[in-house]
Short mmCIF file of the N, C-alpha and C atoms (twelve columns), coordinates in Angstrom:
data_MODEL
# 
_entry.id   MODEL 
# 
loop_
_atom_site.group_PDB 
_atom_site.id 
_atom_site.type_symbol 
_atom_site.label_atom_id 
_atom_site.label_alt_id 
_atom_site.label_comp_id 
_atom_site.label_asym_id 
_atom_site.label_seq_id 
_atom_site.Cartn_x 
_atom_site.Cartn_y 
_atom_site.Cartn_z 
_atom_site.pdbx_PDB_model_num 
ATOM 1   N N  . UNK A 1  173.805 161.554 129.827 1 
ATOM 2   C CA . UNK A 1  174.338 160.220 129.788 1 
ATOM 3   C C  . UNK A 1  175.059 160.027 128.458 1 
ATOM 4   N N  . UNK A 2  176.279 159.625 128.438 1 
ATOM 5   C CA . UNK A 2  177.180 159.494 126.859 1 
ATOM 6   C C  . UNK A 2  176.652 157.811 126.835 1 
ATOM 7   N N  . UNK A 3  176.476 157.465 125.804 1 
ATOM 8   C CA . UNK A 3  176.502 156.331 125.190 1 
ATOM 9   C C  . UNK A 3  177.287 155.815 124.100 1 
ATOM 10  N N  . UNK A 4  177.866 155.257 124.010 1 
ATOM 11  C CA . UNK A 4  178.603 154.399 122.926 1 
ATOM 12  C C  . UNK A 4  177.899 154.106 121.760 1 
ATOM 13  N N  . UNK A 5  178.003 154.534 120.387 1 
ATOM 14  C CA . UNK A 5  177.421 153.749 119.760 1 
ATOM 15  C C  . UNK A 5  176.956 152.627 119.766 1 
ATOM 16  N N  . UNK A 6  177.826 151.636 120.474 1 
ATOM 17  C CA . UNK A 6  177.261 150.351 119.458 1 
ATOM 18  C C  . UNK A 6  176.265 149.681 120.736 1 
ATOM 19  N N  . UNK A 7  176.008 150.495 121.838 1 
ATOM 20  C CA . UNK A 7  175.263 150.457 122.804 1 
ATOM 21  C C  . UNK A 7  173.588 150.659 122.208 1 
ATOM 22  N N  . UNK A 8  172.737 149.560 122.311 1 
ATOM 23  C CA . UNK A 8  171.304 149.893 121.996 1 
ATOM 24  C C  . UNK A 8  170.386 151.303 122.725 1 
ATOM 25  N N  . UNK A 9  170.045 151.833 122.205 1 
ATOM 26  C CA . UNK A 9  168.905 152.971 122.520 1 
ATOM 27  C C  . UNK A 9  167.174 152.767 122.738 1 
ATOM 28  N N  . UNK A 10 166.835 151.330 122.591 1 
ATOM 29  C CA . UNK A 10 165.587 150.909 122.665 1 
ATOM 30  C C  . UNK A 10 165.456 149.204 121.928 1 
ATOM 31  N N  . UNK A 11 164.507 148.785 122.283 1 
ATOM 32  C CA . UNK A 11 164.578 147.272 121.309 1 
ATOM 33  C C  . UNK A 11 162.898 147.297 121.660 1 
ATOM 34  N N  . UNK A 12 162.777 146.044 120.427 1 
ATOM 35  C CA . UNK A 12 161.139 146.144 120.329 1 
ATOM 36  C C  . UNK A 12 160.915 144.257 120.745 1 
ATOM 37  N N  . UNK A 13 160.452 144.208 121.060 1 
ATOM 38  C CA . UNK A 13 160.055 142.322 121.694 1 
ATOM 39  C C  . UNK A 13 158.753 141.875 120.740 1 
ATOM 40  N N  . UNK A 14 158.818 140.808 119.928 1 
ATOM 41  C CA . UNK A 14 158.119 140.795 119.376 1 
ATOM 42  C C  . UNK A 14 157.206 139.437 119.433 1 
ATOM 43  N N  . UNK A 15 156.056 139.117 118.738 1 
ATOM 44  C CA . UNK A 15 155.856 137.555 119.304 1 
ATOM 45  C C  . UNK A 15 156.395 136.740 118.300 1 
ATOM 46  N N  . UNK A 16 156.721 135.000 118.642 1 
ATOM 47  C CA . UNK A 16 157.398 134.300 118.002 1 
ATOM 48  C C  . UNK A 16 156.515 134.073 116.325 1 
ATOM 49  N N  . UNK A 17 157.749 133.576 115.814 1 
ATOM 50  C CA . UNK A 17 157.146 133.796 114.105 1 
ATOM 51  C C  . UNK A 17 156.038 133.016 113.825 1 
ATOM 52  N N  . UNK A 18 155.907 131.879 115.051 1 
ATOM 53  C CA . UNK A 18 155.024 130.880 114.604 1 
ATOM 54  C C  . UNK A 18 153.488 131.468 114.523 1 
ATOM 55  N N  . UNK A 19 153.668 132.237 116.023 1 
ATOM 56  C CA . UNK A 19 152.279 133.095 116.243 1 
ATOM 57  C C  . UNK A 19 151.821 134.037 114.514 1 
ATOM 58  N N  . UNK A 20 152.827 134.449 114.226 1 
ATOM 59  C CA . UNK A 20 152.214 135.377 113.129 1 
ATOM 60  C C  . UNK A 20 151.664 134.306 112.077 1 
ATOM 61  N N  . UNK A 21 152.551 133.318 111.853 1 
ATOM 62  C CA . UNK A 21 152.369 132.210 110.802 1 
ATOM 63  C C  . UNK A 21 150.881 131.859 110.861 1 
ATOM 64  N N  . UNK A 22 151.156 131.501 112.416 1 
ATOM 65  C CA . UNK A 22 149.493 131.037 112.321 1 
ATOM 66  C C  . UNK A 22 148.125 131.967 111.986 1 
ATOM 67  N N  . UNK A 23 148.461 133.064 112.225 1 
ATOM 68  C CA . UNK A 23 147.825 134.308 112.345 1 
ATOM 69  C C  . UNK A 23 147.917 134.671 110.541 1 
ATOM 70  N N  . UNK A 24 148.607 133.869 109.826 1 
ATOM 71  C CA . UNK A 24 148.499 134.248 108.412 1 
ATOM 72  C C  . UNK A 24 147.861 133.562 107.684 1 
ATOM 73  N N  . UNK A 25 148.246 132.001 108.308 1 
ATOM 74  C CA . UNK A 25 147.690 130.997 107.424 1 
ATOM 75  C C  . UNK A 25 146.370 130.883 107.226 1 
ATOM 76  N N  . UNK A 26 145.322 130.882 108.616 1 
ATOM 77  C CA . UNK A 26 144.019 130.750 109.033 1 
ATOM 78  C C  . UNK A 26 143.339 131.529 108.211 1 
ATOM 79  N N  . UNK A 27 143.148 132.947 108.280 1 
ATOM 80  C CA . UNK A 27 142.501 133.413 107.241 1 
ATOM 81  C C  . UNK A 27 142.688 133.561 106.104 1 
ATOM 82  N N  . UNK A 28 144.216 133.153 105.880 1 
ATOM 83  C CA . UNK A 28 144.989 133.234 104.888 1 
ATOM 84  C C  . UNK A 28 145.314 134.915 104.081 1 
ATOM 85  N N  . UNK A 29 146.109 135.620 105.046 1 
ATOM 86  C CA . UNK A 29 146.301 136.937 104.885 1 
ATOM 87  C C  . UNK A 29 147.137 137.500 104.065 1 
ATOM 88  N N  . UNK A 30 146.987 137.700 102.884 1 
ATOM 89  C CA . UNK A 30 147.992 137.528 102.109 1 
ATOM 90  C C  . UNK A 30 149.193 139.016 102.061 1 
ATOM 91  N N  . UNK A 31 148.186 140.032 102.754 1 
ATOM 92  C CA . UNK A 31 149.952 141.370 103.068 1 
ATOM 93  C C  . UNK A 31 150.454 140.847 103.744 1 
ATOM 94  N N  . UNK A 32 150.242 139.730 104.729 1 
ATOM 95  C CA . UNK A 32 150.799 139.550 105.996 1 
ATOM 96  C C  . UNK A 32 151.761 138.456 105.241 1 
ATOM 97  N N  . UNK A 33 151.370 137.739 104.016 1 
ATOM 98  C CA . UNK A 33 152.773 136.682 103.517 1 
ATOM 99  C C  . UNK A 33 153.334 137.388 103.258 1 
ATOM 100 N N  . UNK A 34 152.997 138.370 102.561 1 
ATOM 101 C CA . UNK A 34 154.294 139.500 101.862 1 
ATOM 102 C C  . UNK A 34 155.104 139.811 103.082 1 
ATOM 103 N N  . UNK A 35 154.646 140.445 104.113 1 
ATOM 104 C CA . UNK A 35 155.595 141.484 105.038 1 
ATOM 105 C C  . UNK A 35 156.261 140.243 105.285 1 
ATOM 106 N N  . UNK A 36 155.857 138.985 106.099 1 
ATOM 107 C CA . UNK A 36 156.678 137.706 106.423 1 
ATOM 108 C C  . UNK A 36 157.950 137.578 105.255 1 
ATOM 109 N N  . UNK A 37 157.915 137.436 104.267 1 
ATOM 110 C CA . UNK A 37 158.580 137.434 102.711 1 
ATOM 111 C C  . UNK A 37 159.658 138.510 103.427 1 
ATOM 112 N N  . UNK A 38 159.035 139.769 103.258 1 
ATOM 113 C CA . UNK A 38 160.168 141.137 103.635 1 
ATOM 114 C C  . UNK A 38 160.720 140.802 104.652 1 
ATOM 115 N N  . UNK A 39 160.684 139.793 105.647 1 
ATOM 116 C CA . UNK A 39 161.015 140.126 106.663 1 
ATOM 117 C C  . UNK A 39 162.105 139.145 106.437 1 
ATOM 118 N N  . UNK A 40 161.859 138.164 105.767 1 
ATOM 119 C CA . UNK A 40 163.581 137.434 105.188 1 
ATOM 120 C C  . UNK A 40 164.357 138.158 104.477 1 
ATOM 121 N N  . UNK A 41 163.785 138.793 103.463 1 
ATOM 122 C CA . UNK A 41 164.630 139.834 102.989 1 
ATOM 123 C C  . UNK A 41 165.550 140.278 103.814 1 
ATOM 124 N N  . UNK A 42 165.024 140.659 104.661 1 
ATOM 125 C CA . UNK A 42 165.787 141.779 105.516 1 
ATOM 126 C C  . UNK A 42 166.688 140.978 106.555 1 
ATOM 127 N N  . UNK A 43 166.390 140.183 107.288 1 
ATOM 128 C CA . UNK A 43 167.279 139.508 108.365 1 
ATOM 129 C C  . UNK A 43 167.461 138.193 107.985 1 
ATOM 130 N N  . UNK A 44 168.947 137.020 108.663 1 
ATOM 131 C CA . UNK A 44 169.845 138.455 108.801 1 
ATOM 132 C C  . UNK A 44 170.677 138.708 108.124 1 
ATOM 133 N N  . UNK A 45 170.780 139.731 107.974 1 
ATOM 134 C CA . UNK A 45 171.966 139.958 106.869 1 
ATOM 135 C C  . UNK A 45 171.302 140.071 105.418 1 
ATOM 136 N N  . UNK A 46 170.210 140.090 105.295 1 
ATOM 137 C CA . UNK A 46 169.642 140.316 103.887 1 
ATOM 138 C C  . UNK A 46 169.719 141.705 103.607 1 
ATOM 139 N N  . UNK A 47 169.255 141.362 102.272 1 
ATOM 140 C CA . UNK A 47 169.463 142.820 101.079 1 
ATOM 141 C C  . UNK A 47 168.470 143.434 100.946 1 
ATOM 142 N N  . UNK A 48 167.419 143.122 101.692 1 
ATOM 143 C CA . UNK A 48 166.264 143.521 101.682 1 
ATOM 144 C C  . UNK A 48 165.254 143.891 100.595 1 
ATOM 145 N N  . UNK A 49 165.783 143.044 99.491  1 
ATOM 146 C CA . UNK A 49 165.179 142.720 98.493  1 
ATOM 147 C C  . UNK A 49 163.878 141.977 97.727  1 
ATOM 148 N N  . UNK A 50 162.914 141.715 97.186  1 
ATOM 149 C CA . UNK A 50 162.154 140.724 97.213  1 
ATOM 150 C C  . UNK A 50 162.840 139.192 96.496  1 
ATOM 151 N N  . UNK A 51 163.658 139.470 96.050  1 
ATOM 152 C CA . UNK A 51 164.964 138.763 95.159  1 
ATOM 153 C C  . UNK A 51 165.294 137.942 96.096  1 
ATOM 154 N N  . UNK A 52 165.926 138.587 97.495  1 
ATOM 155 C CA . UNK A 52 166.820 138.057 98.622  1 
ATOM 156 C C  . UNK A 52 165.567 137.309 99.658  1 
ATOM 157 N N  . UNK A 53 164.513 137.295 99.243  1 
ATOM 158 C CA . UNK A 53 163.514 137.033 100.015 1 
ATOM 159 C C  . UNK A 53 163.076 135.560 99.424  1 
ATOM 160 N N  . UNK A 54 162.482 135.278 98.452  1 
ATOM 161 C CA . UNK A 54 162.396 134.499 97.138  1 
ATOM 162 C C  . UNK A 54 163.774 133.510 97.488  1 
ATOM 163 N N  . UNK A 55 165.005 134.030 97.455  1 
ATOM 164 C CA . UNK A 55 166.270 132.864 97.851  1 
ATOM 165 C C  . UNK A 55 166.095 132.499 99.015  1 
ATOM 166 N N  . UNK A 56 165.893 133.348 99.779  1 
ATOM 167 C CA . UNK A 56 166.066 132.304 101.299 1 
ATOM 168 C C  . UNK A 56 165.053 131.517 101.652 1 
ATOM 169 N N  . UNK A 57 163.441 131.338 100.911 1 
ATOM 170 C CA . UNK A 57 162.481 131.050 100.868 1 
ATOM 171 C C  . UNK A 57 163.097 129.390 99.869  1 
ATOM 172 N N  . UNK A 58 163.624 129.724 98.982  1 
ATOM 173 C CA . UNK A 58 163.983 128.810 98.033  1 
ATOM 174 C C  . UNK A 58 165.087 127.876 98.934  1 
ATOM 175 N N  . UNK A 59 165.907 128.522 99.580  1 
ATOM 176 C CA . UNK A 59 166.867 127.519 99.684  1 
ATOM 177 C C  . UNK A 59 166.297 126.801 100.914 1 
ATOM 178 N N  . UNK A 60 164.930 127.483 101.642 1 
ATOM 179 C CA . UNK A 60 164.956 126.651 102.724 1 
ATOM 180 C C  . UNK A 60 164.324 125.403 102.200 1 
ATOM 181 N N  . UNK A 61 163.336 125.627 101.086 1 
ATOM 182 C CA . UNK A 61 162.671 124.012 100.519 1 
ATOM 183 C C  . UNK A 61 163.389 123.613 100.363 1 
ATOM 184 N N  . UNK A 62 164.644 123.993 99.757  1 
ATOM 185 C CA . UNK A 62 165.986 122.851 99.344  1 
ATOM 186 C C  . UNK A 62 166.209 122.299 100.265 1 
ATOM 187 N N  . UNK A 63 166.159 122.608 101.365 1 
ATOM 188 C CA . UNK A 63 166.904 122.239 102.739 1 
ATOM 189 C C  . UNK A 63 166.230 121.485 103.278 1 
ATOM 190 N N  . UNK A 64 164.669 121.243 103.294 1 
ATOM 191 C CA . UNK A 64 164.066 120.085 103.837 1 
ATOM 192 C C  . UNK A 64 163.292 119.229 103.302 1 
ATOM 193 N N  . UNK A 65 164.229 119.116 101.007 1 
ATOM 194 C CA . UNK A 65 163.723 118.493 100.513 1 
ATOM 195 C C  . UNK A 65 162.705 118.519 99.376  1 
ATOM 196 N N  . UNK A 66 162.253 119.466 99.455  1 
ATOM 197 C CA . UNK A 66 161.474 119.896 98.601  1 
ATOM 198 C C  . UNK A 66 162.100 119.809 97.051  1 
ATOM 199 N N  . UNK A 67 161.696 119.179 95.806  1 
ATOM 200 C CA . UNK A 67 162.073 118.975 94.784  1 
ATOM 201 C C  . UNK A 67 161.511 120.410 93.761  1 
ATOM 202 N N  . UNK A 68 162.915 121.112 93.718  1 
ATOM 203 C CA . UNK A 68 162.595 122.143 93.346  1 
ATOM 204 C C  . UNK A 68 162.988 122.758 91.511  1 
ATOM 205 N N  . UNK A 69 162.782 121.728 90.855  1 
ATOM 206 C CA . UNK A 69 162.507 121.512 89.561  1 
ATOM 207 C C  . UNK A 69 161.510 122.068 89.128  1 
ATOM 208 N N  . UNK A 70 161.314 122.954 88.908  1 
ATOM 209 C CA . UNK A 70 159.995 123.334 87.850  1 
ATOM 210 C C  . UNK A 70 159.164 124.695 88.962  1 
ATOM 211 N N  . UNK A 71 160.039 124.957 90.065  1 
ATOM 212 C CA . UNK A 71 159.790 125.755 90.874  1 
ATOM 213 C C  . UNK A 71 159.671 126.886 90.464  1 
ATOM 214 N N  . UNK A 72 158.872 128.004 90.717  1 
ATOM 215 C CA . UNK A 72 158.972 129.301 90.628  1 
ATOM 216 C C  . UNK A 72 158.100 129.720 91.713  1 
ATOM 217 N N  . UNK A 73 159.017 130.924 92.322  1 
ATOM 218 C CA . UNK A 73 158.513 132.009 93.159  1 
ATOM 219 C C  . UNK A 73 158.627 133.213 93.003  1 
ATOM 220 N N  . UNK A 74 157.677 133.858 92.969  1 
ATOM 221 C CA . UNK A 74 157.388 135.673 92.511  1 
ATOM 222 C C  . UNK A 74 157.048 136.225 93.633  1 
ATOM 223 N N  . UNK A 75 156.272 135.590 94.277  1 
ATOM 224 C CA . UNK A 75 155.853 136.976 95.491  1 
ATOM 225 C C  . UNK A 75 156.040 135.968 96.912  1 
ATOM 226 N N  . UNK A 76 155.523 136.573 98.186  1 
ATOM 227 C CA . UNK A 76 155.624 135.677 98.943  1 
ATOM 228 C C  . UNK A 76 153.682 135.386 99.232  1 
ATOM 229 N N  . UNK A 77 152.761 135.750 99.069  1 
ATOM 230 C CA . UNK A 77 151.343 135.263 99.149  1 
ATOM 231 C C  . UNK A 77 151.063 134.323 98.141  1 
ATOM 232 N N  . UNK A 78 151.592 134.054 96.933  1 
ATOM 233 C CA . UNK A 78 151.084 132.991 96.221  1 
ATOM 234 C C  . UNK A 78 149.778 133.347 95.461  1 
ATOM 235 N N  . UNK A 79 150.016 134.735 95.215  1 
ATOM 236 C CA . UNK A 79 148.863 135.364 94.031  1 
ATOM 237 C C  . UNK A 79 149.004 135.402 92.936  1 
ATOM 238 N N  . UNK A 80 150.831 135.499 92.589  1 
ATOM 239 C CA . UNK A 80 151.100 135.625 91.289  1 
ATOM 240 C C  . UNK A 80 150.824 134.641 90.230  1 
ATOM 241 N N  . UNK A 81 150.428 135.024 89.127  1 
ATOM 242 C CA . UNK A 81 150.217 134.156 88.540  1 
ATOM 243 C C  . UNK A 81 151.825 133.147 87.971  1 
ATOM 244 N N  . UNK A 82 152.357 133.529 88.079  1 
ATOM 245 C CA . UNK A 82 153.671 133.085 88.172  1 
ATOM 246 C C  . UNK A 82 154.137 132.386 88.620  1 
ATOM 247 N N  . UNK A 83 153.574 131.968 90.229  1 
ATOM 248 C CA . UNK A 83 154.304 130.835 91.133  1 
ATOM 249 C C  . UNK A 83 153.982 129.628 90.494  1 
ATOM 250 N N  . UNK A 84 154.719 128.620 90.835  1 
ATOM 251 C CA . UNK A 84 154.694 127.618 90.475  1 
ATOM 252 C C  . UNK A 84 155.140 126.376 91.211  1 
ATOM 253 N N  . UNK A 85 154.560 125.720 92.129  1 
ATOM 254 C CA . UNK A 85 154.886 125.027 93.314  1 
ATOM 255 C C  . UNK A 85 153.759 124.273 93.633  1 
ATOM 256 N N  . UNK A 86 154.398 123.148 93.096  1 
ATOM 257 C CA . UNK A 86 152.698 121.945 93.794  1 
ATOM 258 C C  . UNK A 86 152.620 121.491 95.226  1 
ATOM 259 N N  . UNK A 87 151.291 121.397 95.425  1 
ATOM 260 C CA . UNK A 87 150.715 120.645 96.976  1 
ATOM 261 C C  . UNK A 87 151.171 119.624 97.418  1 
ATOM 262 N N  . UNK A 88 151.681 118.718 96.328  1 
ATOM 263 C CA . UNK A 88 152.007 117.062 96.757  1 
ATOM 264 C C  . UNK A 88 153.606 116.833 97.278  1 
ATOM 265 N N  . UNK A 89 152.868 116.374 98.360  1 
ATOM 266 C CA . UNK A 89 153.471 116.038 99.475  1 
ATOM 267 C C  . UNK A 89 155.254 115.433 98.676  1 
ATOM 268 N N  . UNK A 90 156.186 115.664 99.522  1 
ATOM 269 C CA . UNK A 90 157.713 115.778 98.964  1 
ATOM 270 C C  . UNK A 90 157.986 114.497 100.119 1 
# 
């Protein structure tokens, strides 16, 4: 069988993000924030960076408000001693 490149060779189905979310938050899993983190990195169109992960994380608080003055983000679990992001409500 010839195939075309730009023709797929397999795809993977995955469950919706919310399921994992929830599946992170509850026990509060913290490789599982990271890989979530990587996984902005990476799509779509990311650099797959922890850098590019950290921005799209950042711009989405921008986006629904979040007052992001005095903000800092280092990782995506919220271990670092570094982050810097309060609880109270925006």
């Amino acid at each position: 069988m010839n195939r075309r490149p730009e023709q797929a060779v397999a795809s993977v189905r995955s469950a919706p993000v919310a399921k994992f979310l929830a599946a992170t938050l509850r026990p509060s899993d913290n490789l599982w924030a990271e890989e979530l983190l990587a996984t902005l990195a990476r799509r779509p169109a990311g650099n797959g960076t922890l850098a590019g992960g950290l921005a799209r994380e950042r711009a989405f608080l921008g986006r629904i408000g979040v007052d992001l003055s005095g903000v800092v983000l280092a990782d995506g679990s919220g271990l670092s001693r570094e982050d810097r992001l309060t609880p109270a409500p925006w």
